[in-house]
CSV table of C-alpha atoms in Angstrom, one decimal:
chain,number,residue,atom,x,y,z
A,989,UNK,CA,12.3,15.9,1.3
A,990,UNK,CA,11.0,13.8,-1.5
A,991,UNK,CA,7.4,12.9,-0.6
A,992,UNK,CA,5.4,9.7,-1.0
A,993,UNK,CA,2.0,8.5,0.0
A,994,UNK,CA,3.5,6.3,2.8
A,995,UNK,CA,5.3,9.3,4.3
A,996,UNK,CA,2.2,11.4,4.4
A,997,UNK,CA,0.1,8.7,5.9
A,998,UNK,CA,2.8,7.9,8.5
A,999,UNK,CA,2.5,11.4,9.8
A,1000,UNK,CA,-1.3,10.9,10.0
A,1001,UNK,CA,-0.9,7.7,12.0
A,1002,UNK,CA,1.7,8.8,14.5
A,1003,UNK,CA,3.6,12.0,14.3
A,1004,UNK,CA,6.3,10.6,16.5
A,1005,UNK,CA,6.8,7.6,14.3
A,1006,UNK,CA,7.2,10.0,11.3
A,1007,UNK,CA,9.7,12.0,13.4
A,1008,UNK,CA,11.9,9.0,14.2
A,1009,UNK,CA,11.7,7.7,10.6
A,1010,UNK,CA,12.2,10.7,8.5
A,1011,UNK,CA,13.7,13.4,10.7
A,1012,UNK,CA,15.9,11.7,13.3
A,1013,UNK,CA,16.7,8.6,11.2
A,1014,UNK,CA,19.1,7.2,13.7
A,1015,UNK,CA,19.3,3.4,13.4
A,1016,UNK,CA,21.6,3.0,16.3
A,1017,UNK,CA,19.2,4.5,18.8
A,1018,UNK,CA,15.9,3.9,17.0
A,1019,UNK,CA,16.0,0.8,14.8
A,1020,UNK,CA,13.3,0.7,12.2
A,1021,UNK,CA,11.7,-2.7,11.7
A,1022,UNK,CA,9.2,-4.3,9.4
A,1023,UNK,CA,6.3,-6.5,10.5
A,1024,UNK,CA,4.6,-9.8,9.5
A,1025,UNK,CA,1.8,-8.2,7.5
A,1026,UNK,CA,4.2,-5.9,5.6
A,1027,UNK,CA,6.5,-8.7,4.8
A,1028,UNK,CA,3.7,-11.0,3.4
A,1029,UNK,CA,2.4,-8.0,1.4
A,1030,UNK,CA,5.8,-7.3,-0.1
A,1031,UNK,CA,6.4,-10.9,-0.9
A,1032,UNK,CA,3.0,-11.2,-2.7
A,1033,UNK,CA,3.6,-7.9,-4.6
A,1034,UNK,CA,7.0,-9.3,-5.7
A,1035,UNK,CA,5.4,-12.5,-7.0
A,1036,UNK,CA,2.6,-10.7,-8.8
A,1037,UNK,CA,5.1,-8.4,-10.4
A,1038,UNK,CA,7.1,-11.4,-11.7
A,1039,UNK,CA,3.9,-12.9,-13.1
A,1040,UNK,CA,2.7,-9.7,-14.8
A,1041,UNK,CA,6.2,-8.9,-16.2
A,1042,UNK,CA,5.6,-11.7,-18.7
A,1043,UNK,CA,2.8,-9.6,-20.3
A,1044,UNK,CA,5.3,-6.8,-21.1
A,1045,UNK,CA,7.2,-7.2,-24.4
A,1046,UNK,CA,11.0,-7.2,-24.3
A,1047,UNK,CA,11.2,-6.8,-20.6
A,1048,UNK,CA,14.4,-7.3,-18.7
A,1049,UNK,CA,12.6,-7.6,-15.3
A,1050,UNK,CA,12.4,-11.0,-13.5
A,1051,UNK,CA,9.4,-13.2,-14.6
A,1052,UNK,CA,7.5,-16.1,-13.3
A,1053,UNK,CA,5.3,-18.6,-15.1
A,1054,UNK,CA,1.7,-18.5,-13.8
A,1055,UNK,CA,1.6,-22.3,-13.3
A,1056,UNK,CA,4.7,-22.0,-11.1
A,1057,UNK,CA,3.5,-19.2,-8.9
A,1058,UNK,CA,1.9,-21.1,-6.1
A,1059,UNK,CA,4.8,-23.5,-5.7
A,1060,UNK,CA,7.2,-20.6,-5.8
A,1061,UNK,CA,5.3,-19.0,-3.0
A,1062,UNK,CA,5.4,-22.1,-0.8
A,1063,UNK,CA,9.1,-22.7,-1.5
A,1064,UNK,CA,10.2,-19.2,-0.8
A,1065,UNK,CA,7.9,-18.0,1.9
A,1066,UNK,CA,10.3,-18.6,4.8
A,1067,UNK,CA,13.1,-16.7,3.0
A,1068,UNK,CA,10.9,-13.6,2.7
A,1069,UNK,CA,8.7,-13.6,5.8
A,1070,UNK,CA,10.6,-13.6,9.1
A,1071,UNK,CA,8.4,-11.9,11.7
A,1072,UNK,CA,5.8,-13.9,13.5
A,1073,UNK,CA,2.3,-13.3,14.9
A,1074,UNK,CA,-0.4,-15.6,16.2
A,1075,UNK,CA,0.0,-19.1,14.5
A,1076,UNK,CA,-3.7,-19.3,13.5
A,1077,UNK,CA,-3.3,-15.9,11.7
A,1078,UNK,CA,-0.2,-17.0,9.9
A,1079,UNK,CA,-1.7,-20.3,8.9
A,1080,UNK,CA,-4.8,-18.6,7.5
A,1081,UNK,CA,-2.8,-16.0,5.7
A,1082,UNK,CA,-0.5,-18.6,4.2
A,1083,UNK,CA,-3.4,-20.6,2.8
A,1084,UNK,CA,-5.3,-17.6,1.4
A,1085,UNK,CA,-2.3,-16.4,-0.5
A,1086,UNK,CA,-1.4,-19.8,-1.8
A,1087,UNK,CA,-5.0,-20.5,-2.9
A,1088,UNK,CA,-5.2,-17.2,-4.7
A,1089,UNK,CA,-2.0,-17.9,-6.7
A,1090,UNK,CA,-3.1,-21.4,-7.5
A,1091,UNK,CA,-6.4,-20.2,-8.9
A,1092,UNK,CA,-5.2,-17.3,-11.1
A,1093,UNK,CA,-6.4,-17.6,-14.7
A,1094,UNK,CA,-4.1,-17.1,-17.6
A,1095,UNK,CA,-6.8,-15.2,-19.6
A,1096,UNK,CA,-7.6,-12.7,-16.9
A,1097,UNK,CA,-5.8,-9.9,-18.8
A,1098,UNK,CA,-6.9,-10.9,-22.3
A,1099,UNK,CA,-8.9,-7.7,-22.8
A,1100,UNK,CA,-6.0,-5.4,-21.5
A,1101,UNK,CA,-2.6,-4.3,-22.6
A,1102,UNK,CA,-0.1,-4.2,-19.7
A,1103,UNK,CA,1.7,-0.8,-19.8
A,1104,UNK,CA,3.6,-1.0,-16.5
A,1105,UNK,CA,4.3,-3.2,-13.5
A,1106,UNK,CA,5.7,-1.6,-10.4
A,1107,UNK,CA,5.8,1.5,-12.5
A,1108,UNK,CA,7.9,4.2,-11.0
A,1109,UNK,CA,6.3,7.7,-11.2
A,1110,UNK,CA,8.0,10.9,-10.2
A,1111,UNK,CA,6.6,14.4,-10.5
A,1112,UNK,CA,6.1,17.7,-8.7
A,1113,UNK,CA,2.8,18.8,-7.1
A,1114,UNK,CA,2.8,22.5,-6.3
A,1115,UNK,CA,6.6,22.4,-6.2
A,1116,UNK,CA,6.9,19.4,-4.0
A,1117,UNK,CA,8.7,16.3,-5.3
A,1118,UNK,CA,6.6,13.1,-5.2
A,1119,UNK,CA,7.5,9.5,-5.9
A,1120,UNK,CA,5.3,6.5,-6.2
A,1121,UNK,CA,5.2,3.0,-7.6
A,1122,UNK,CA,2.0,1.9,-9.5
A,1123,UNK,CA,1.5,-1.9,-9.1
A,1124,UNK,CA,-0.2,-2.3,-12.4
A,1125,UNK,CA,-1.1,0.1,-15.3
A,1126,UNK,CA,-3.5,-1.3,-18.0
A,1127,UNK,CA,-5.0,-0.1,-21.2
A,1128,UNK,CA,-8.4,-1.4,-22.0
A,1129,UNK,CA,-8.3,-2.8,-25.6
A,1130,UNK,CA,-12.0,-2.0,-26.1
A,1131,UNK,CA,-11.9,1.8,-25.5
A,1132,UNK,CA,-8.2,2.5,-25.2
A,1133,UNK,CA,-8.7,4.0,-21.8
A,1134,UNK,CA,-6.2,3.6,-18.9
A,1135,UNK,CA,-6.8,1.7,-15.6
A,1136,UNK,CA,-4.6,1.7,-12.6
A,1137,UNK,CA,-4.6,-1.3,-10.2
A,1138,UNK,CA,-3.2,-1.6,-6.7
A,1139,UNK,CA,-2.7,-5.0,-5.0
A,1140,UNK,CA,-4.1,-5.0,-1.4
A,1141,UNK,CA,-3.6,-7.6,1.4
A,1142,UNK,CA,-6.6,-6.2,3.4
A,1143,UNK,CA,-10.0,-7.9,3.2
A,1144,UNK,CA,-12.5,-6.9,0.5
A,1145,UNK,CA,-14.2,-3.8,1.9
A,1146,UNK,CA,-17.6,-3.8,0.3
A,1147,UNK,CA,-21.0,-5.1,1.4
A,1148,UNK,CA,-23.2,-7.1,-1.0
A,1149,UNK,CA,-25.0,-3.9,-2.0
A,1150,UNK,CA,-21.7,-2.3,-3.0
A,1151,UNK,CA,-21.5,0.1,-0.1
A,1152,UNK,CA,-18.2,0.3,1.9
A,1153,UNK,CA,-18.3,-1.5,5.2
A,1154,UNK,CA,-18.2,0.9,8.2
A,1155,UNK,CA,-15.0,-0.5,9.6
A,1156,UNK,CA,-13.2,0.0,6.2
A,1157,UNK,CA,-14.6,3.5,5.4
A,1158,UNK,CA,-11.5,5.4,6.6
A,1159,UNK,CA,-8.9,3.1,5.0
A,1160,UNK,CA,-10.9,3.1,1.7
A,1161,UNK,CA,-10.8,6.8,1.6
A,1162,UNK,CA,-7.1,6.8,2.3
A,1163,UNK,CA,-6.5,4.3,-0.5
A,1164,UNK,CA,-8.4,6.5,-3.0
A,1165,UNK,CA,-6.1,9.4,-2.2
A,1166,UNK,CA,-3.0,7.3,-3.0
A,1167,UNK,CA,-4.4,6.3,-6.4
A,1168,UNK,CA,-5.5,9.8,-7.3
A,1169,UNK,CA,-2.0,11.1,-6.5
A,1170,UNK,CA,-0.6,8.4,-8.8
A,1171,UNK,CA,-3.1,9.7,-11.4
A,1172,UNK,CA,-1.3,13.0,-11.4
A,1173,UNK,CA,1.8,11.3,-12.7
A,1174,UNK,CA,-0.3,9.2,-15.2
A,1175,UNK,CA,-1.7,12.4,-16.7
A,1176,UNK,CA,1.8,13.9,-17.0
A,1177,UNK,CA,3.2,10.9,-18.8
A,1178,UNK,CA,0.2,9.8,-21.0
A,1179,UNK,CA,-1.7,13.0,-21.3
A,1180,UNK,CA,-4.9,11.5,-19.8
A,1181,UNK,CA,-6.3,10.4,-16.5
A,1182,UNK,CA,-7.3,6.8,-15.9
A,1183,UNK,CA,-10.9,6.0,-16.5
A,1184,UNK,CA,-10.9,3.5,-13.6
A,1185,UNK,CA,-9.2,2.8,-10.3
A,1186,UNK,CA,-9.1,-0.7,-9.0
A,1187,UNK,CA,-7.9,-2.7,-6.0
A,1188,UNK,CA,-7.0,-6.4,-6.2
A,1189,UNK,CA,-7.7,-8.0,-2.8
A,1190,UNK,CA,-5.4,-11.0,-3.1
A,1191,UNK,CA,-6.1,-12.4,0.4
A,1192,UNK,CA,-9.8,-12.4,-0.4
A,1193,UNK,CA,-9.8,-14.7,-3.5
A,1194,UNK,CA,-8.7,-11.8,-5.7
A,1195,UNK,CA,-11.9,-9.8,-5.4
A,1196,UNK,CA,-11.7,-6.6,-7.3
A,1197,UNK,CA,-13.0,-3.2,-6.2
A,1198,UNK,CA,-13.4,-0.7,-9.1
A,1199,UNK,CA,-14.4,2.9,-9.0
A,1200,UNK,CA,-14.6,5.4,-11.8
A,1201,UNK,CA,-12.2,8.3,-11.8
A,1202,UNK,CA,-13.8,11.4,-10.4
A,1203,UNK,CA,-12.3,14.8,-10.9
A,1204,UNK,CA,-13.6,16.2,-7.6
A,1205,UNK,CA,-12.0,13.4,-5.6
A,1206,UNK,CA,-8.8,13.8,-7.5
A,1207,UNK,CA,-8.7,17.5,-6.7
A,1208,UNK,CA,-9.5,16.7,-3.0
A,1209,UNK,CA,-6.5,14.3,-2.9
A,1210,UNK,CA,-4.1,16.9,-4.3
A,1211,UNK,CA,-5.4,19.4,-1.7
A,1212,UNK,CA,-4.8,16.8,1.0
A,1213,UNK,CA,-1.3,16.2,-0.2
A,1214,UNK,CA,-0.4,20.0,-0.1
A,1215,UNK,CA,-2.2,20.6,3.2
A,1216,UNK,CA,-0.5,17.6,4.9
A,1217,UNK,CA,2.9,18.8,3.9
A,1218,UNK,CA,2.1,22.3,5.2
A,1219,UNK,CA,1.0,20.7,8.5
A,1220,UNK,CA,4.3,18.7,8.7
A,1221,UNK,CA,6.4,21.8,7.9
A,1222,UNK,CA,4.7,23.7,10.7
A,1223,UNK,CA,4.7,20.8,13.3
A,1224,UNK,CA,6.9,21.4,16.4
A,1225,UNK,CA,5.9,18.7,18.9
A,1226,UNK,CA,5.5,15.5,16.9
A,1227,UNK,CA,3.6,13.9,19.7
A,1228,UNK,CA,2.7,10.2,19.5
A,1229,UNK,CA,-0.6,8.6,18.9
A,1230,UNK,CA,-1.0,5.6,21.2
A,1231,UNK,CA,-3.0,2.7,19.9
A,1232,UNK,CA,-2.3,-0.7,21.5
A,1233,UNK,CA,-2.6,-2.9,18.4
A,1234,UNK,CA,-0.7,-0.6,16.1
A,1235,UNK,CA,2.0,0.2,18.7
A,1236,UNK,CA,2.7,-3.4,19.6
A,1237,UNK,CA,2.4,-5.0,16.1
A,1238,UNK,CA,2.8,-2.6,13.3
A,1239,UNK,CA,4.8,0.5,14.3
A,1240,UNK,CA,8.3,0.5,12.7
A,1241,UNK,CA,9.7,1.5,16.2
A,1242,UNK,CA,7.6,-0.8,18.4
A,1243,UNK,CA,10.6,-2.2,20.1
A,1244,UNK,CA,12.4,1.0,20.9
A,1245,UNK,CA,9.7,3.7,21.3
A,1246,UNK,CA,9.8,5.3,24.7
A,1247,UNK,CA,6.1,6.1,24.6
A,1248,UNK,CA,5.2,2.5,24.0
A,1249,UNK,CA,7.5,1.3,26.7
A,1250,UNK,CA,5.9,3.6,29.3
A,1251,UNK,CA,2.3,3.5,28.1
A,1252,UNK,CA,-0.3,2.4,30.7
A,1253,UNK,CA,-2.6,0.6,28.3
A,1254,UNK,CA,-5.0,-0.5,31.0
A,1255,UNK,CA,-5.5,3.1,32.1
A,1256,UNK,CA,-6.0,4.3,28.4
A,1257,UNK,CA,-8.6,1.6,27.9
A,1258,UNK,CA,-10.5,2.7,30.9
């Protein structure tokens, strides 16, 4: 198996979902589906990639002028986002993304060289194949150091004092693992680690979270990668993790999972 961050975290969320997706892989019996949040996120990633491609010289990738981005989003939303959730949630999400694109500044990258957009990175860690796509790789013109950026649809996770909010603590640690694994590939290709890891929260006015690269966190992420694969290789039961919101809204197999169909949510809540 060729590993990715999403495969590893899928196992951590629900072993049965991982089993259906990557071991059984039978679309006739277990049809994998996307969801509203994933589709919006993918659509925004595609738009941002088209905008950022214009900063790369001699690119053959699709591009989009910055002043056209918001209208492009409005005109093409229904052709890219098909799943539905609560109307108030959809309206709010639509407006936040449109506002973000409408307020992007042309000079936001004036101090940086764009080295890669949706940059494919493939390498081996401890003999295991890994593949990932880095949303944005920059080089700071001031000190020539590398910076990796990931676009996130989730809300800005920090308090005013810079601490991570309690309800975002787990997800923030997971996001760091992803970026540190990507840093492995960056080191192989460029001969150096990035100096900074950043997240662009586009549904929260584009607020940026930046952390310095820390070698001890990098080593912990690599260890997590290897340990998780070992756990998957030794797993025999692939039992489900039942969580009402995830099972009914986000799981790829929410409309065909036997465990979800037979779950007594009221009993679990009690």
